PDB file of C-alpha atoms and ligand atoms in Angstrom:
ATOM      1  CA  MET A   8      57.515  25.648 -74.342  1.00  0.00           C
ATOM      2  CA  VAL A   9      54.642  27.375 -74.729  1.00  0.00           C
ATOM      3  CA  ASP A  10      52.267  29.852 -76.214  1.00  0.00           C
ATOM      4  CA  LEU A  11      50.424  32.684 -74.851  1.00  0.00           C
ATOM      5  CA  HIS A  12      48.960  34.296 -77.699  1.00  0.00           C
ATOM      6  CA  THR A  13      47.182  32.398 -79.720  1.00  0.00           C
ATOM      7  CA  HIS A  14      43.384  33.061 -82.460  1.00  0.00           C
ATOM      8  CA  SER A  15      40.576  30.662 -83.100  1.00  0.00           C
ATOM      9  CA  THR A  16      37.437  30.874 -85.391  1.00  0.00           C
ATOM     10  CA  ALA A  17      35.572  33.478 -82.520  1.00  0.00           C
ATOM     11  CA  SER A  18      37.697  35.989 -84.372  1.00  0.00           C
ATOM     12  CA  ASP A  19      40.774  35.470 -87.509  1.00  0.00           C
ATOM     13  CA  GLY A  20      41.792  31.894 -85.781  1.00  0.00           C
ATOM     14  CA  THR A  21      40.683  28.895 -88.827  1.00  0.00           C
ATOM     15  CA  PHE A  22      41.066  26.420 -85.557  1.00  0.00           C
ATOM     16  CA  SER A  23      38.225  26.232 -83.341  1.00  0.00           C
ATOM     17  CA  PRO A  24      39.294  26.678 -80.488  1.00  0.00           C
ATOM     18  CA  ARG A  25      39.033  23.160 -79.258  1.00  0.00           C
ATOM     19  CA  GLU A  26      40.901  21.595 -82.556  1.00  0.00           C
ATOM     20  CA  LEU A  27      43.519  24.443 -81.100  1.00  0.00           C
ATOM     21  CA  ILE A  28      43.439  22.894 -77.257  1.00  0.00           C
ATOM     22  CA  TYR A  29      44.199  19.035 -79.108  1.00  0.00           C
ATOM     23  CA  LEU A  30      47.329  20.473 -81.266  1.00  0.00           C
ATOM     24  CA  ALA A  31      49.243  22.825 -78.215  1.00  0.00           C
ATOM     25  CA  LYS A  32      48.882  18.822 -76.813  1.00  0.00           C
ATOM     26  CA  LYS A  33      49.877  17.806 -80.418  1.00  0.00           C
ATOM     27  CA  GLU A  34      53.052  20.102 -80.581  1.00  0.00           C
ATOM     28  CA  GLY A  35      53.672  18.984 -77.050  1.00  0.00           C
ATOM     29  CA  LEU A  36      53.329  22.376 -74.720  1.00  0.00           C
ATOM     30  CA  LYS A  37      53.287  22.474 -72.074  1.00  0.00           C
ATOM     31  CA  ALA A  38      51.061  25.226 -71.363  1.00  0.00           C
ATOM     32  CA  LEU A  39      48.503  27.361 -73.556  1.00  0.00           C
ATOM     33  CA  ALA A  40      46.462  30.539 -73.575  1.00  0.00           C
ATOM     34  CA  LEU A  41      43.510  31.847 -76.272  1.00  0.00           C
ATOM     35  CA  THR A  42      43.714  35.392 -77.087  1.00  0.00           C
ATOM     36  CA  ASP A  43      41.204  36.641 -79.855  1.00  0.00           C
ATOM     37  CA  HIS A  44      40.918  40.282 -80.999  1.00  0.00           C
ATOM     38  CA  ASP A  45      37.705  41.676 -78.932  1.00  0.00           C
ATOM     39  CA  THR A  46      35.900  38.572 -78.634  1.00  0.00           C
ATOM     40  CA  ILE A  47      36.193  36.086 -75.387  1.00  0.00           C
ATOM     41  CA  LYS A  48      33.527  34.127 -77.121  1.00  0.00           C
ATOM     42  CA  GLY A  49      35.741  30.886 -77.594  1.00  0.00           C
ATOM     43  CA  LEU A  50      37.379  31.215 -73.922  1.00  0.00           C
ATOM     44  CA  GLU A  51      34.122  28.607 -72.576  1.00  0.00           C
ATOM     45  CA  GLU A  52      34.827  25.873 -74.870  1.00  0.00           C
ATOM     46  CA  ALA A  53      38.782  25.944 -74.270  1.00  0.00           C
ATOM     47  CA  TYR A  54      38.972  26.302 -71.127  1.00  0.00           C
ATOM     48  CA  GLU A  55      36.576  22.910 -70.930  1.00  0.00           C
ATOM     49  CA  THR A  56      38.407  20.720 -73.277  1.00  0.00           C
ATOM     50  CA  ALA A  57      42.361  22.457 -71.906  1.00  0.00           C
ATOM     51  CA  LYS A  58      39.956  20.643 -68.268  1.00  0.00           C
ATOM     52  CA  GLU A  59      39.972  17.398 -70.432  1.00  0.00           C
ATOM     53  CA  GLU A  60      42.933  17.149 -71.970  1.00  0.00           C
ATOM     54  CA  GLU A  61      45.227  18.411 -69.184  1.00  0.00           C
ATOM     55  CA  LEU A  62      47.003  21.322 -70.860  1.00  0.00           C
ATOM     56  CA  PRO A  63      47.620  23.810 -67.980  1.00  0.00           C
ATOM     57  CA  PHE A  64      45.402  26.990 -70.224  1.00  0.00           C
ATOM     58  CA  LEU A  65      44.827  30.753 -69.508  1.00  0.00           C
ATOM     59  CA  CYS A  66      41.990  32.799 -71.006  1.00  0.00           C
ATOM     60  CA  GLY A  67      43.142  35.637 -72.991  1.00  0.00           C
ATOM     61  CA  VAL A  68      41.495  38.329 -74.932  1.00  0.00           C
ATOM     62  CA  GLU A  69      43.650  40.675 -77.428  1.00  0.00           C
ATOM     63  CA  ILE A  70      42.126  44.093 -77.797  1.00  0.00           C
ATOM     64  CA  SER A  71      43.329  47.146 -80.211  1.00  0.00           C
ATOM     65  CA  VAL A  72      43.341  49.963 -78.690  1.00  0.00           C
ATOM     66  CA  LYS A  73      44.051  53.843 -80.414  1.00  0.00           C
ATOM     67  CA  PHE A  74      47.412  54.862 -81.501  1.00  0.00           C
ATOM     68  CA  GLU A  75      48.608  58.063 -82.214  1.00  0.00           C
ATOM     69  CA  GLY A  76      52.013  56.901 -83.800  1.00  0.00           C
ATOM     70  CA  PRO A  77      52.357  54.931 -87.383  1.00  0.00           C
ATOM     71  CA  GLY A  78      52.400  51.358 -86.572  1.00  0.00           C
ATOM     72  CA  HIS A  79      49.126  49.801 -84.032  1.00  0.00           C
ATOM     73  CA  PHE A  80      48.537  49.158 -80.830  1.00  0.00           C
ATOM     74  CA  HIS A  81      47.624  45.871 -79.033  1.00  0.00           C
ATOM     75  CA  LEU A  82      46.449  45.018 -75.024  1.00  0.00           C
ATOM     76  CA  LEU A  83      46.821  42.076 -74.454  1.00  0.00           C
ATOM     77  CA  GLY A  84      44.638  41.093 -71.068  1.00  0.00           C
ATOM     78  CA  TYR A  85      44.977  37.886 -69.164  1.00  0.00           C
ATOM     79  CA  PHE A  86      42.472  36.020 -67.175  1.00  0.00           C
ATOM     80  CA  LEU A  87      42.127  32.609 -64.588  1.00  0.00           C
ATOM     81  CA  THR A  88      38.475  32.456 -65.592  1.00  0.00           C
ATOM     82  CA  PRO A  89      36.517  32.319 -68.331  1.00  0.00           C
ATOM     83  CA  LYS A  90      33.273  33.943 -67.214  1.00  0.00           C
ATOM     84  CA  LEU A  91      34.468  37.522 -67.249  1.00  0.00           C
ATOM     85  CA  GLU A  92      30.686  39.598 -66.984  1.00  0.00           C
ATOM     86  CA  ILE A  93      33.043  42.397 -65.852  1.00  0.00           C
ATOM     87  CA  LEU A  94      34.702  42.714 -70.241  1.00  0.00           C
ATOM     88  CA  ASP A  95      31.269  42.368 -71.214  1.00  0.00           C
ATOM     89  CA  THR A  96      29.565  45.712 -71.827  1.00  0.00           C
ATOM     90  CA  MET A  97      33.112  46.820 -73.166  1.00  0.00           C
ATOM     91  CA  LEU A  98      33.274  44.306 -75.841  1.00  0.00           C
ATOM     92  CA  LYS A  99      30.181  44.387 -76.854  1.00  0.00           C
ATOM     93  CA  ARG A 100      30.972  47.883 -78.229  1.00  0.00           C
ATOM     94  CA  LEU A 101      34.496  47.057 -79.840  1.00  0.00           C
ATOM     95  CA  GLN A 102      31.980  44.646 -81.782  1.00  0.00           C
ATOM     96  CA  GLU A 103      29.478  46.971 -82.712  1.00  0.00           C
ATOM     97  CA  ALA A 104      32.242  49.235 -83.719  1.00  0.00           C
ATOM     98  CA  ARG A 105      33.950  45.802 -85.478  1.00  0.00           C
ATOM     99  CA  LYS A 106      30.653  46.261 -87.784  1.00  0.00           C
ATOM    100  CA  GLU A 107      30.406  49.737 -88.306  1.00  0.00           C
ATOM    101  CA  ARG A 108      33.774  49.881 -89.470  1.00  0.00           C
ATOM    102  CA  ASN A 109      33.657  46.756 -91.956  1.00  0.00           C
ATOM    103  CA  PHE A 110      30.551  47.729 -93.779  1.00  0.00           C
ATOM    104  CA  LYS A 111      32.792  50.920 -94.232  1.00  0.00           C
ATOM    105  CA  MET A 112      35.052  48.808 -95.653  1.00  0.00           C
ATOM    106  CA  ILE A 113      32.683  47.080 -97.521  1.00  0.00           C
ATOM    107  CA  GLU A 114      31.650  50.721 -98.913  1.00  0.00           C
ATOM    108  CA  LYS A 115      35.281  51.686-100.064  1.00  0.00           C
ATOM    109  CA  LEU A 116      36.080  48.004-101.393  1.00  0.00           C
ATOM    110  CA  LYS A 117      33.395  48.345-103.689  1.00  0.00           C
ATOM    111  CA  ALA A 118      33.797  52.549-104.321  1.00  0.00           C
ATOM    112  CA  LEU A 119      37.214  51.034-105.873  1.00  0.00           C
ATOM    113  CA  GLY A 120      35.407  49.085-108.008  1.00  0.00           C
ATOM    114  CA  ILE A 121      35.619  45.512-106.671  1.00  0.00           C
ATOM    115  CA  ASP A 122      32.096  43.688-105.799  1.00  0.00           C
ATOM    116  CA  ILE A 123      32.205  42.758-102.508  1.00  0.00           C
ATOM    117  CA  ASN A 124      28.918  42.327 -99.337  1.00  0.00           C
ATOM    118  CA  PHE A 125      28.896  41.406 -95.819  1.00  0.00           C
ATOM    119  CA  GLU A 126      27.301  38.009 -96.438  1.00  0.00           C
ATOM    120  CA  GLU A 127      29.877  36.759 -98.573  1.00  0.00           C
ATOM    121  CA  LEU A 128      32.687  37.941 -95.262  1.00  0.00           C
ATOM    122  CA  GLN A 129      29.398  36.468 -93.262  1.00  0.00           C
ATOM    123  CA  ALA A 130      30.520  32.233 -95.428  1.00  0.00           C
ATOM    124  CA  ILE A 131      34.422  32.942 -93.818  1.00  0.00           C
ATOM    125  CA  ALA A 132      34.027  34.175 -90.723  1.00  0.00           C
ATOM    126  CA  GLN A 133      32.685  32.258 -87.725  1.00  0.00           C
ATOM    127  CA  GLY A 134      33.550  34.913 -84.732  1.00  0.00           C
ATOM    128  CA  GLU A 135      34.051  38.437 -85.074  1.00  0.00           C
ATOM    129  CA  ILE A 136      34.887  39.885 -88.605  1.00  0.00           C
ATOM    130  CA  GLY A 137      38.256  40.591 -89.474  1.00  0.00           C
ATOM    131  CA  ARG A 138      41.131  42.805 -91.685  1.00  0.00           C
ATOM    132  CA  PRO A 139      41.847  38.502 -92.623  1.00  0.00           C
ATOM    133  CA  HIS A 140      38.363  37.686 -93.282  1.00  0.00           C
ATOM    134  CA  PHE A 141      38.350  40.288 -96.301  1.00  0.00           C
ATOM    135  CA  ALA A 142      41.094  39.700 -97.284  1.00  0.00           C
ATOM    136  CA  LYS A 143      40.560  36.083 -97.788  1.00  0.00           C
ATOM    137  CA  LEU A 144      38.051  37.063 -99.527  1.00  0.00           C
ATOM    138  CA  LEU A 145      40.296  39.418-102.077  1.00  0.00           C
ATOM    139  CA  LEU A 146      42.419  36.106-102.504  1.00  0.00           C
ATOM    140  CA  ASP A 147      38.955  33.535-103.298  1.00  0.00           C
ATOM    141  CA  LYS A 148      37.327  36.738-106.155  1.00  0.00           C
ATOM    142  CA  GLY A 149      41.285  36.659-107.285  1.00  0.00           C
ATOM    143  CA  VAL A 150      41.493  40.701-106.895  1.00  0.00           C
ATOM    144  CA  VAL A 151      44.402  39.967-105.865  1.00  0.00           C
ATOM    145  CA  LYS A 152      46.979  36.940-105.090  1.00  0.00           C
ATOM    146  CA  ASN A 153      47.830  36.156-101.931  1.00  0.00           C
ATOM    147  CA  LEU A 154      47.188  37.549 -98.273  1.00  0.00           C
ATOM    148  CA  GLU A 155      49.915  40.144 -98.601  1.00  0.00           C
ATOM    149  CA  GLU A 156      49.036  41.820-101.489  1.00  0.00           C
ATOM    150  CA  ALA A 157      45.604  41.620-100.369  1.00  0.00           C
ATOM    151  CA  PHE A 158      46.784  44.027 -96.609  1.00  0.00           C
ATOM    152  CA  GLU A 159      49.081  45.860 -99.217  1.00  0.00           C
ATOM    153  CA  ARG A 160      46.819  47.082-101.369  1.00  0.00           C
ATOM    154  CA  TYR A 161      43.489  47.619 -99.883  1.00  0.00           C
ATOM    155  CA  LEU A 162      43.392  46.357 -95.631  1.00  0.00           C
ATOM    156  CA  ARG A 163      46.908  48.034 -94.097  1.00  0.00           C
ATOM    157  CA  LYS A 164      47.309  51.047 -91.831  1.00  0.00           C
ATOM    158  CA  GLY A 165      46.732  53.749 -94.969  1.00  0.00           C
ATOM    159  CA  ALA A 166      45.597  51.924 -97.093  1.00  0.00           C
ATOM    160  CA  ALA A 167      43.019  52.482 -99.492  1.00  0.00           C
ATOM    161  CA  ALA A 168      40.588  50.504 -97.611  1.00  0.00           C
ATOM    162  CA  TYR A 169      41.802  50.963 -94.893  1.00  0.00           C
ATOM    163  CA  VAL A 170      39.054  51.641 -91.525  1.00  0.00           C
ATOM    164  CA  PRO A 171      40.596  52.398 -88.070  1.00  0.00           C
ATOM    165  CA  LYS A 172      38.655  50.980 -85.276  1.00  0.00           C
ATOM    166  CA  ALA A 173      39.915  51.010 -82.463  1.00  0.00           C
ATOM    167  CA  LEU A 174      37.525  52.740 -78.940  1.00  0.00           C
ATOM    168  CA  LEU A 175      39.759  52.321 -75.996  1.00  0.00           C
ATOM    169  CA  THR A 176      43.130  54.652 -75.218  1.00  0.00           C
ATOM    170  CA  PRO A 177      45.814  52.763 -73.435  1.00  0.00           C
ATOM    171  CA  GLU A 178      44.935  53.847 -70.156  1.00  0.00           C
ATOM    172  CA  GLU A 179      40.867  52.699 -70.613  1.00  0.00           C
ATOM    173  CA  ALA A 180      41.964  49.511 -72.205  1.00  0.00           C
ATOM    174  CA  ILE A 181      44.340  48.930 -69.936  1.00  0.00           C
ATOM    175  CA  SER A 182      42.146  49.233 -66.755  1.00  0.00           C
ATOM    176  CA  LEU A 183      39.270  47.594 -68.210  1.00  0.00           C
ATOM    177  CA  ILE A 184      41.676  44.442 -68.230  1.00  0.00           C
ATOM    178  CA  GLU A 185      42.448  44.975 -64.698  1.00  0.00           C
ATOM    179  CA  LYS A 186      39.671  45.472 -63.399  1.00  0.00           C
ATOM    180  CA  ALA A 187      38.480  42.487 -64.143  1.00  0.00           C
ATOM    181  CA  GLY A 188      41.075  40.818 -62.799  1.00  0.00           C
ATOM    182  CA  GLY A 189      43.264  40.319 -65.245  1.00  0.00           C
ATOM    183  CA  VAL A 190      47.329  40.770 -66.006  1.00  0.00           C
ATOM    184  CA  PRO A 191      47.772  44.130 -69.514  1.00  0.00           C
ATOM    185  CA  VAL A 192      50.397  43.000 -71.454  1.00  0.00           C
ATOM    186  CA  LEU A 193      51.254  45.220 -74.473  1.00  0.00           C
ATOM    187  CA  ALA A 194      51.237  42.461 -77.331  1.00  0.00           C
ATOM    188  CA  HIS A 195      54.117  42.313 -80.344  1.00  0.00           C
ATOM    189  CA  PRO A 196      55.506  45.400 -79.694  1.00  0.00           C
ATOM    190  CA  PHE A 197      57.388  46.256 -82.796  1.00  0.00           C
ATOM    191  CA  THR A 198      54.101  46.774 -83.860  1.00  0.00           C
ATOM    192  CA  LEU A 199      53.879  50.170 -82.101  1.00  0.00           C
ATOM    193  CA  LYS A 200      56.928  50.839 -85.212  1.00  0.00           C
ATOM    194  CA  LEU A 201      58.618  53.193 -82.501  1.00  0.00           C
ATOM    195  CA  ASP A 202      62.336  53.153 -82.374  1.00  0.00           C
ATOM    196  CA  ARG A 203      64.062  52.351 -79.106  1.00  0.00           C
ATOM    197  CA  LYS A 204      64.756  54.806 -77.596  1.00  0.00           C
ATOM    198  CA  GLU A 205      60.813  55.986 -78.248  1.00  0.00           C
ATOM    199  CA  LEU A 206      59.755  52.596 -76.906  1.00  0.00           C
ATOM    200  CA  SER A 207      61.891  52.652 -73.907  1.00  0.00           C
ATOM    201  CA  LEU A 208      59.648  55.523 -73.006  1.00  0.00           C
ATOM    202  CA  TYR A 209      56.669  54.486 -74.066  1.00  0.00           C
ATOM    203  CA  LEU A 210      57.044  51.274 -71.909  1.00  0.00           C
ATOM    204  CA  SER A 211      57.403  53.671 -68.785  1.00  0.00           C
ATOM    205  CA  GLU A 212      54.465  56.040 -69.616  1.00  0.00           C
ATOM    206  CA  LEU A 213      52.720  52.554 -69.882  1.00  0.00           C
ATOM    207  CA  LYS A 214      54.412  50.982 -66.754  1.00  0.00           C
ATOM    208  CA  GLU A 215      52.436  54.025 -64.363  1.00  0.00           C
ATOM    209  CA  MET A 216      49.127  53.063 -66.580  1.00  0.00           C
ATOM    210  CA  GLY A 217      48.783  50.202 -65.238  1.00  0.00           C
ATOM    211  CA  LEU A 218      51.127  47.922 -67.609  1.00  0.00           C
ATOM    212  CA  LYS A 219      52.110  44.967 -66.324  1.00  0.00           C
ATOM    213  CA  GLY A 220      53.850  42.912 -68.704  1.00  0.00           C
ATOM    214  CA  VAL A 221      55.678  42.412 -72.047  1.00  0.00           C
ATOM    215  CA  GLU A 222      55.016  40.579 -74.674  1.00  0.00           C
ATOM    216  CA  VAL A 223      59.020  39.657 -75.453  1.00  0.00           C
ATOM    217  CA  PHE A 224      58.920  36.264 -77.380  1.00  0.00           C
ATOM    218  CA  TYR A 225      57.240  36.890 -80.837  1.00  0.00           C
ATOM    219  CA  SER A 226      57.153  35.015 -84.740  1.00  0.00           C
ATOM    220  CA  GLU A 227      58.343  38.756 -85.882  1.00  0.00           C
ATOM    221  CA  HIS A 228      61.194  39.764 -83.094  1.00  0.00           C
ATOM    222  CA  SER A 229      64.618  39.511 -84.420  1.00  0.00           C
ATOM    223  CA  ARG A 230      66.798  38.317 -81.725  1.00  0.00           C
ATOM    224  CA  GLU A 231      68.029  41.867 -80.827  1.00  0.00           C
ATOM    225  CA  PHE A 232      65.033  42.787 -80.369  1.00  0.00           C
ATOM    226  CA  THR A 233      64.070  40.001 -78.152  1.00  0.00           C
ATOM    227  CA  GLN A 234      67.294  40.545 -76.462  1.00  0.00           C
ATOM    228  CA  PHE A 235      66.313  44.301 -75.845  1.00  0.00           C
ATOM    229  CA  LEU A 236      63.236  43.609 -74.654  1.00  0.00           C
ATOM    230  CA  GLN A 237      64.029  41.530 -73.051  1.00  0.00           C
ATOM    231  CA  GLU A 238      65.789  43.783 -70.792  1.00  0.00           C
ATOM    232  CA  LYS A 239      63.852  47.188 -70.919  1.00  0.00           C
ATOM    233  CA  ALA A 240      61.242  44.659 -68.910  1.00  0.00           C
ATOM    234  CA  LYS A 241      63.634  43.946 -66.171  1.00  0.00           C
ATOM    235  CA  HIS A 242      64.039  47.351 -66.035  1.00  0.00           C
ATOM    236  CA  LEU A 243      61.109  48.094 -65.515  1.00  0.00           C
ATOM    237  CA  ALA A 244      59.234  44.999 -63.779  1.00  0.00           C
ATOM    238  CA  LEU A 245      57.201  44.532 -66.405  1.00  0.00           C
ATOM    239  CA  LEU A 246      56.694  40.712 -66.624  1.00  0.00           C
ATOM    240  CA  ILE A 247      57.705  38.757 -69.604  1.00  0.00           C
ATOM    241  CA  THR A 248      55.636  36.927 -71.516  1.00  0.00           C
ATOM    242  CA  GLY A 249      55.595  35.317 -75.580  1.00  0.00           C
ATOM    243  CA  GLY A 250      53.590  33.288 -77.894  1.00  0.00           C
ATOM    244  CA  SER A 251      53.564  32.813 -81.861  1.00  0.00           C
ATOM    245  CA  ASP A 252      49.995  34.879 -82.670  1.00  0.00           C
ATOM    246  CA  PHE A 253      49.182  31.344 -84.007  1.00  0.00           C
ATOM    247  CA  HIS A 254      45.974  31.951 -86.588  1.00  0.00           C
ATOM    248  CA  GLY A 255      45.488  28.678 -88.247  1.00  0.00           C
ATOM    249  CA  ALA A 256      45.241  29.562 -92.542  1.00  0.00           C
ATOM    250  CA  ASN A 257      44.624  32.851 -92.054  1.00  0.00           C
ATOM    251  CA  LYS A 258      49.123  33.624 -90.918  1.00  0.00           C
ATOM    252  CA  PRO A 259      50.714  30.051 -92.630  1.00  0.00           C
ATOM    253  CA  ASP A 260      52.949  30.646 -92.332  1.00  0.00           C
ATOM    254  CA  ILE A 261      53.157  30.812 -87.880  1.00  0.00           C
ATOM    255  CA  LYS A 262      53.421  27.481 -86.197  1.00  0.00           C
ATOM    256  CA  LEU A 263      51.656  26.739 -83.463  1.00  0.00           C
ATOM    257  CA  GLY A 264      54.176  27.552 -80.355  1.00  0.00           C
ATOM    258  CA  ARG A 265      56.706  27.605 -82.963  1.00  0.00           C
ATOM    259  CA  GLY A 266      56.025  30.618 -85.187  1.00  0.00           C
ATOM    260  CA  PHE A 267      57.903  31.271 -88.060  1.00  0.00           C
ATOM    261  CA  GLY A 268      60.287  27.697 -86.866  1.00  0.00           C
ATOM    262  CA  ASN A 269      62.863  29.230 -84.464  1.00  0.00           C
ATOM    263  CA  LEU A 270      60.381  30.462 -81.438  1.00  0.00           C
ATOM    264  CA  LYS A 271      61.014  29.522 -77.944  1.00  0.00           C
ATOM    265  CA  ILE A 272      58.551  30.503 -74.943  1.00  0.00           C
ATOM    266  CA  PRO A 273      60.079  29.430 -71.993  1.00  0.00           C
ATOM    267  CA  TYR A 274      57.628  27.887 -69.255  1.00  0.00           C
ATOM    268  CA  GLU A 275      58.501  30.342 -67.322  1.00  0.00           C
ATOM    269  CA  CYS A 276      56.447  32.931 -69.004  1.00  0.00           C
ATOM    270  CA  PHE A 277      53.434  31.016 -68.307  1.00  0.00           C
ATOM    271  CA  ILE A 278      54.388  30.375 -64.469  1.00  0.00           C
ATOM    272  CA  ASP A 279      55.011  34.025 -64.065  1.00  0.00           C
ATOM    273  CA  LEU A 280      51.842  34.905 -65.884  1.00  0.00           C
ATOM    274  CA  LEU A 281      50.026  32.622 -63.624  1.00  0.00           C
ATOM    275  CA  LYS A 282      51.590  33.679 -60.448  1.00  0.00           C
ATOM    276  CA  ALA A 283      50.519  37.214 -60.767  1.00  0.00           C
ATOM    277  CA  LEU A 284      47.035  36.458 -61.759  1.00  0.00           C
ATOM    278  CA  GLU A 285      46.458  34.328 -58.927  1.00  0.00           C
ATOM    279  CA  LYS A 286      47.781  37.547 -56.208  1.00  0.00           C
ATOM    280  CA  ASN A 287      45.162  38.349 -58.459  1.00  0.00           C
ATOM    281  CA  LEU A 288      42.593  36.675 -56.741  1.00  0.00           C
TER     282      LEU A 288
HETATM  283  P1  LIG B   4      41.627  43.916 -87.405  1.00  0.00           P
HETATM  284  O1  LIG B   4      41.218  43.141 -86.159  1.00  0.00           O
HETATM  285  O2  LIG B   4      40.586  43.675 -88.031  1.00  0.00           O
HETATM  286  O3  LIG B   4      41.911  45.077 -87.722  1.00  0.00           O
HETATM  287  O4  LIG B   4      42.702  42.365 -87.956  1.00  0.00           O
HETATM  288  C1  LIG B   4      43.483  42.395 -87.579  1.00  0.00           C
HETATM  289  C2  LIG B   4      44.106  41.115 -88.182  1.00  0.00           C
HETATM  290  O5  LIG B   4      44.739  41.359 -89.236  1.00  0.00           O
HETATM  291  C3  LIG B   4      45.348  41.111 -87.625  1.00  0.00           C
HETATM  292  O6  LIG B   4      44.933  40.783 -86.474  1.00  0.00           O
HETATM  293  C4  LIG B   4      46.374  39.804 -88.239  1.00  0.00           C
HETATM  294  O7  LIG B   4      45.192  39.086 -88.062  1.00  0.00           O
HETATM  295  C5  LIG B   4      46.404  40.176 -89.543  1.00  0.00           C
HETATM  296  N1  LIG B   4      46.833  41.128 -90.252  1.00  0.00           N
HETATM  297  C6  LIG B   4      47.754  42.442 -89.987  1.00  0.00           C
HETATM  298  N2  LIG B   4      48.604  42.824 -90.604  1.00  0.00           N
HETATM  299  C7  LIG B   4      48.265  41.570 -91.856  1.00  0.00           C
HETATM  300  C8  LIG B   4      49.436  41.742 -92.632  1.00  0.00           C
HETATM  301  N3  LIG B   4      50.661  42.864 -93.312  1.00  0.00           N
HETATM  302  N4  LIG B   4      49.659  40.129 -93.320  1.00  0.00           N
HETATM  303  C9  LIG B   4      48.410  39.475 -92.928  1.00  0.00           C
HETATM  304  N5  LIG B   4      47.715  39.489 -91.544  1.00  0.00           N
HETATM  305  C10 LIG B   4      47.491  40.619 -91.276  1.00  0.00           C
HETATM  306 FE1  LIG B   5      44.410  39.393 -85.885  1.00  0.00          FE
HETATM  307 FE1  LIG B   6      47.603  41.514 -82.670  1.00  0.00          FE
HETATM  308 ZN1  LIG B   7      46.958  38.798 -82.174  1.00  0.00          ZN
END
């Protein structure tokens, strides 16, 4: 079993890149990828530790992409090396956008009568600040009873303190990953909140834009949806990948490599991705 979608303290996970590799070894995973939100800062440490521990490892990133539909669009990019100069400029811009967005969200929460400031957020986060850090802070302050309530009341798309942050269109994000020598993969398709017909059409469009794979195996995908995606991916000749979206204590019910317990991501997903990356060389 492998896990190709994980977060570290470089974004909104609670395990450091090094700890994540140790955990993957301990759990007996055969390969891992680190895919932090809008940053590659954790990759070097994970890459080096994976080498020491002889764990097959892929470098990754998860970029938030503009999406007009009801849900949200995250694009995964996979690479063979942590040195990705081509991505640097754009990721810096994404991180700037994140910062501006965080300040706007603080203002919205203040306007709702919640006493919250940037320093408090910074004390919780070690890398890029995101909504899970807001959720944790709201929980610590006793404003909400759990993280889910924080999202439901304040942070989810459309909620009172939500501010969008994506800068790139799907097309731009896909070509950015490609230019950097990576393989672009649609993350957790269920979050697009499209019905199956719409999703089928959209996947074909994304394929035209250069998408190379779909995250078929995912903690929150039902058996039926997984099967549906598997067939679609095969039909469109897209790679099939999978990951738990492990965030440590920020998503406490999701276990590395196992999701809610019955997630199984075949080793072939890793091998197919690796082969595609080697072809890019
Ligand atoms: P951001 O990148 O700042 O927009 O935050 C997105 C992250 O928030 C996701 O990657 C998840 O880690 C987390 N998240 C989004 N929705 C929820 C939710 N309903 N419950 C818990 N965590 C969530
Ligand atoms: Fe996250
Ligand atoms: Fe995501
Ligand atoms: Zn993720």
